[in-house]
Amino acid sequence: MAYQAEYIWIDGHKPTPMLRSKTKILADTVKTPPIWGFDGSSTEQATGESSDCMLKPVFWCKDPLRKGRNIIVLCEVYLAQTGDPHPTNTRAACAATAKKYAAHGMIFGIEQEYTFMRTDGRPYGFPAEGGEPGPQGPYYCGVGADRVMGRPVIEEHTVACIDAGLMIEGTNAEVMPGQWEFQIGAADALTVSDHLIVARWLLERIAEDHGIVVSLDAKPQKGDWNGAGAHTNFSTKAMRTGYGAIEAACEALGRKVTEHVSNYGHDIESRLTGKHETAPYNRFSFGVSNRGASVRIPWSVARDKKGYAEDRRPNANCDPYVVTRLITETVCSNEKTPAKAAASGGKKSGKKSGGKGKKKSKK
Ligand code: ADP
Ligand code: MN
Ligand code: MN
Ligand code: MN
């Protein structure tokens, strides 16, 4: 029997690209989703005269909504004329960087925060009749109808991600009412990013059935309300074996602040203000347990003297292919490759590291 393939791609919308998808019916005999195309002049990816763009399947999984043999097909966009990656195709560059630094064994876990909105543009966690809810405090990881809004969507989305085989790790209600998070990982740059894009699409698709809009805006509500981020946790093999490499990674990030922050998602200045568990976007800091730092080293990592670090700066609306590419480039180009480290006498920085870089925790 024929089955359905939902082809997903990232468009050319500015300042933040959006997800697009369309359905291809595949004959019973088709085992691998074929290359397809679309009208780029309707997605801000081409002009009317030369509008054909190519969809190249790069990752596919079970469609947990249509079920059966149906699939979801994530695609990269290519220029039909030349066969080159389309300028909006950030995955191709990410793939090249991941390959270049493969020996470092970099893996990522991304915490995707998002905010539910009503179709009239007001946050879903705000009273339908107008006005603002009580101040932040009771909502984070809350329970009860006065503290938590939108849970049915989260439940459906989580099951959908599991059924699709995505590497979803957990979910939680966030600090602003109607704001939530799920985590994907830990995996290499392409896997974590591919799974994140499909998980975002599933979220929007499921929320659509509930008449709820998903916003990935960095600061969906002005005022004393938390913004939405995509904390990006990362580790190389060296970081998973020694603390020196973790500090070195943080210091390397500190030397490239503008390059990172200017590519971590639109409107980052509104979110990284120094308030609401953020560090100012233009001042870099790192510290153990510090949720007011740009990069946080979890306390358990400081205790074990190995593990990972959390770049807290990426926005909810970031492009995960760009974020993971930049972190890979900055951290790995500053690190000896495992082969070189072994040749130069083995263990990376045998020093007992403890105090350096630590700051007092806020909470
Ligand atoms: P918090 O809310 O305390 O910042 P979460 O539990 O939401 O933390 O997310 C922790 C993230 O850290 C997960 O996405 C997980 O995959 C990631 N992570 C854990 N260990 C590693 C590691 N060694 N390398 C990269 N990421 C990691
Ligand atoms: Mn989290
Ligand atoms: Mn969070
Ligand atoms: Mn976090």
PDB file of N, CA, C and O in Angstrom, residues 1-31:
ATOM      1  N   MET A   1       0.831  -1.207   0.000  1.00  0.00           N
ATOM      2  CA  MET A   1       0.000   0.000   0.000  1.00  0.00           C
ATOM      3  C   MET A   1       0.870   1.264   0.000  1.00  0.00           C
ATOM      4  O   MET A   1       1.916   1.278   0.642  1.00  0.00           O
ATOM      5  N   ALA A   2       0.410   2.249  -0.717  1.00  0.00           N
ATOM      6  CA  ALA A   2       1.150   3.527  -0.722  1.00  0.00           C
ATOM      7  C   ALA A   2       1.169   4.119   0.686  1.00  0.00           C
ATOM      8  O   ALA A   2       0.302   3.814   1.512  1.00  0.00           O
ATOM      9  N   TYR A   3       2.173   4.970   0.971  1.00  0.00           N
ATOM     10  CA  TYR A   3       2.253   5.604   2.283  1.00  0.00           C
ATOM     11  C   TYR A   3       2.689   7.067   2.131  1.00  0.00           C
ATOM     12  O   TYR A   3       3.065   7.495   1.040  1.00  0.00           O
ATOM     13  N   GLN A   4       2.586   7.818   3.244  1.00  0.00           N
ATOM     14  CA  GLN A   4       2.838   9.262   3.179  1.00  0.00           C
ATOM     15  C   GLN A   4       4.198   9.622   3.787  1.00  0.00           C
ATOM     16  O   GLN A   4       4.556   9.110   4.843  1.00  0.00           O
ATOM     17  N   ALA A   5       4.885  10.532   3.110  1.00  0.00           N
ATOM     18  CA  ALA A   5       6.150  11.062   3.638  1.00  0.00           C
ATOM     19  C   ALA A   5       5.983  12.571   3.787  1.00  0.00           C
ATOM     20  O   ALA A   5       5.677  13.264   2.813  1.00  0.00           O
ATOM     21  N   GLU A   6       6.153  13.071   5.004  1.00  0.00           N
ATOM     22  CA  GLU A   6       6.067  14.515   5.241  1.00  0.00           C
ATOM     23  C   GLU A   6       7.470  15.102   5.118  1.00  0.00           C
ATOM     24  O   GLU A   6       8.321  14.865   5.982  1.00  0.00           O
ATOM     25  N   TYR A   7       7.721  15.825   4.018  1.00  0.00           N
ATOM     26  CA  TYR A   7       9.042  16.422   3.761  1.00  0.00           C
ATOM     27  C   TYR A   7       9.126  17.765   4.494  1.00  0.00           C
ATOM     28  O   TYR A   7       8.345  18.676   4.221  1.00  0.00           O
ATOM     29  N   ILE A   8      10.093  17.886   5.404  1.00  0.00           N
ATOM     30  CA  ILE A   8      10.272  19.111   6.194  1.00  0.00           C
ATOM     31  C   ILE A   8      11.543  19.833   5.751  1.00  0.00           C
ATOM     32  O   ILE A   8      12.562  19.183   5.503  1.00  0.00           O
ATOM     33  N   TRP A   9      11.485  21.162   5.653  1.00  0.00           N
ATOM     34  CA  TRP A   9      12.707  21.933   5.430  1.00  0.00           C
ATOM     35  C   TRP A   9      12.631  23.282   6.121  1.00  0.00           C
ATOM     36  O   TRP A   9      11.565  23.693   6.585  1.00  0.00           O
ATOM     37  N   ILE A  10      13.780  23.946   6.198  1.00  0.00           N
ATOM     38  CA  ILE A  10      13.884  25.262   6.829  1.00  0.00           C
ATOM     39  C   ILE A  10      13.861  26.305   5.723  1.00  0.00           C
ATOM     40  O   ILE A  10      14.599  26.182   4.745  1.00  0.00           O
ATOM     41  N   ASP A  11      13.011  27.331   5.860  1.00  0.00           N
ATOM     42  CA  ASP A  11      12.833  28.299   4.772  1.00  0.00           C
ATOM     43  C   ASP A  11      13.801  29.486   4.872  1.00  0.00           C
ATOM     44  O   ASP A  11      14.775  29.449   5.635  1.00  0.00           O
ATOM     45  N   GLY A  12      13.527  30.540   4.128  1.00  0.00           N
ATOM     46  CA  GLY A  12      14.422  31.688   4.090  1.00  0.00           C
ATOM     47  C   GLY A  12      13.859  32.908   4.798  1.00  0.00           C
ATOM     48  O   GLY A  12      14.318  34.038   4.571  1.00  0.00           O
ATOM     49  N   HIS A  13      12.869  32.709   5.658  1.00  0.00           N
ATOM     50  CA  HIS A  13      12.230  33.827   6.337  1.00  0.00           C
ATOM     51  C   HIS A  13      13.231  34.570   7.225  1.00  0.00           C
ATOM     52  O   HIS A  13      14.071  33.960   7.866  1.00  0.00           O
ATOM     53  N   LYS A  14      13.108  35.914   7.248  1.00  0.00           N
ATOM     54  CA  LYS A  14      13.995  36.731   8.077  1.00  0.00           C
ATOM     55  C   LYS A  14      13.184  37.477   9.122  1.00  0.00           C
ATOM     56  O   LYS A  14      12.045  37.840   8.829  1.00  0.00           O
ATOM     57  N   PRO A  15      13.692  37.747  10.313  1.00  0.00           N
ATOM     58  CA  PRO A  15      15.060  37.419  10.739  1.00  0.00           C
ATOM     59  C   PRO A  15      15.227  35.966  11.186  1.00  0.00           C
ATOM     60  O   PRO A  15      16.366  35.506  11.301  1.00  0.00           O
ATOM     61  N   THR A  16      14.144  35.265  11.437  1.00  0.00           N
ATOM     62  CA  THR A  16      14.272  33.876  11.887  1.00  0.00           C
ATOM     63  C   THR A  16      13.570  32.950  10.896  1.00  0.00           C
ATOM     64  O   THR A  16      12.365  33.106  10.661  1.00  0.00           O
ATOM     65  N   PRO A  17      14.291  32.009  10.319  1.00  0.00           N
ATOM     66  CA  PRO A  17      13.653  31.076   9.392  1.00  0.00           C
ATOM     67  C   PRO A  17      12.534  30.269  10.063  1.00  0.00           C
ATOM     68  O   PRO A  17      12.525  30.113  11.281  1.00  0.00           O
ATOM     69  N   MET A  18      11.605  29.801   9.226  1.00  0.00           N
ATOM     70  CA  MET A  18      10.488  29.009   9.734  1.00  0.00           C
ATOM     71  C   MET A  18      10.552  27.618   9.115  1.00  0.00           C
ATOM     72  O   MET A  18      11.244  27.390   8.138  1.00  0.00           O
ATOM     73  N   LEU A  19       9.761  26.713   9.686  1.00  0.00           N
ATOM     74  CA  LEU A  19       9.688  25.363   9.145  1.00  0.00           C
ATOM     75  C   LEU A  19       8.579  25.288   8.101  1.00  0.00           C
ATOM     76  O   LEU A  19       7.525  25.922   8.243  1.00  0.00           O
ATOM     77  N   ARG A  20       8.829  24.534   7.053  1.00  0.00           N
ATOM     78  CA  ARG A  20       7.834  24.273   6.017  1.00  0.00           C
ATOM     79  C   ARG A  20       7.760  22.766   5.836  1.00  0.00           C
ATOM     80  O   ARG A  20       8.727  22.055   6.091  1.00  0.00           O
ATOM     81  N   SER A  21       6.621  22.299   5.337  1.00  0.00           N
ATOM     82  CA  SER A  21       6.543  20.868   5.013  1.00  0.00           C
ATOM     83  C   SER A  21       5.448  20.617   4.006  1.00  0.00           C
ATOM     84  O   SER A  21       4.492  21.403   3.897  1.00  0.00           O
ATOM     85  N   LYS A  22       5.597  19.544   3.261  1.00  0.00           N
ATOM     86  CA  LYS A  22       4.537  19.102   2.358  1.00  0.00           C
ATOM     87  C   LYS A  22       4.622  17.588   2.225  1.00  0.00           C
ATOM     88  O   LYS A  22       5.643  16.975   2.559  1.00  0.00           O
ATOM     89  N   THR A  23       3.536  17.029   1.721  1.00  0.00           N
ATOM     90  CA  THR A  23       3.391  15.574   1.765  1.00  0.00           C
ATOM     91  C   THR A  23       3.626  14.945   0.402  1.00  0.00           C
ATOM     92  O   THR A  23       3.079  15.426  -0.606  1.00  0.00           O
ATOM     93  N   LYS A  24       4.403  13.898   0.397  1.00  0.00           N
ATOM     94  CA  LYS A  24       4.602  13.119  -0.838  1.00  0.00           C
ATOM     95  C   LYS A  24       4.066  11.712  -0.594  1.00  0.00           C
ATOM     96  O   LYS A  24       4.380  11.090   0.426  1.00  0.00           O
ATOM     97  N   ILE A  25       3.265  11.232  -1.528  1.00  0.00           N
ATOM     98  CA  ILE A  25       2.771   9.854  -1.412  1.00  0.00           C
ATOM     99  C   ILE A  25       3.776   8.939  -2.101  1.00  0.00           C
ATOM    100  O   ILE A  25       4.105   9.155  -3.270  1.00  0.00           O
ATOM    101  N   LEU A  26       4.257   7.982  -1.362  1.00  0.00           N
ATOM    102  CA  LEU A  26       5.256   7.054  -1.910  1.00  0.00           C
ATOM    103  C   LEU A  26       4.603   5.705  -2.200  1.00  0.00           C
ATOM    104  O   LEU A  26       3.797   5.209  -1.393  1.00  0.00           O
ATOM    105  N   ALA A  27       4.963   5.138  -3.340  1.00  0.00           N
ATOM    106  CA  ALA A  27       4.414   3.827  -3.707  1.00  0.00           C
ATOM    107  C   ALA A  27       4.949   2.768  -2.757  1.00  0.00           C
ATOM    108  O   ALA A  27       6.041   2.910  -2.181  1.00  0.00           O
ATOM    109  N   ASP A  28       4.189   1.744  -2.597  1.00  0.00           N
ATOM    110  CA  ASP A  28       4.512   0.619  -1.742  1.00  0.00           C
ATOM    111  C   ASP A  28       5.959   0.142  -1.908  1.00  0.00           C
ATOM    112  O   ASP A  28       6.638  -0.210  -0.951  1.00  0.00           O
ATOM    113  N   THR A  29       6.423   0.178  -3.173  1.00  0.00           N
ATOM    114  CA  THR A  29       7.738  -0.378  -3.492  1.00  0.00           C
ATOM    115  C   THR A  29       8.892   0.562  -3.118  1.00  0.00           C
ATOM    116  O   THR A  29      10.052   0.160  -3.139  1.00  0.00           O
ATOM    117  N   VAL A  30       8.591   1.822  -2.801  1.00  0.00           N
ATOM    118  CA  VAL A  30       9.659   2.800  -2.518  1.00  0.00           C
ATOM    119  C   VAL A  30      10.184   2.621  -1.096  1.00  0.00           C
ATOM    120  O   VAL A  30       9.442   2.726  -0.127  1.00  0.00           O
ATOM    121  N   LYS A  31      11.487   2.350  -0.999  1.00  0.00           N
ATOM    122  CA  LYS A  31      12.085   2.091   0.323  1.00  0.00           C
ATOM    123  C   LYS A  31      12.770   3.338   0.880  1.00  0.00           C
ATOM    124  O   LYS A  31      12.844   3.534   2.084  1.00  0.00           O
TER     125      LYS A  31
END
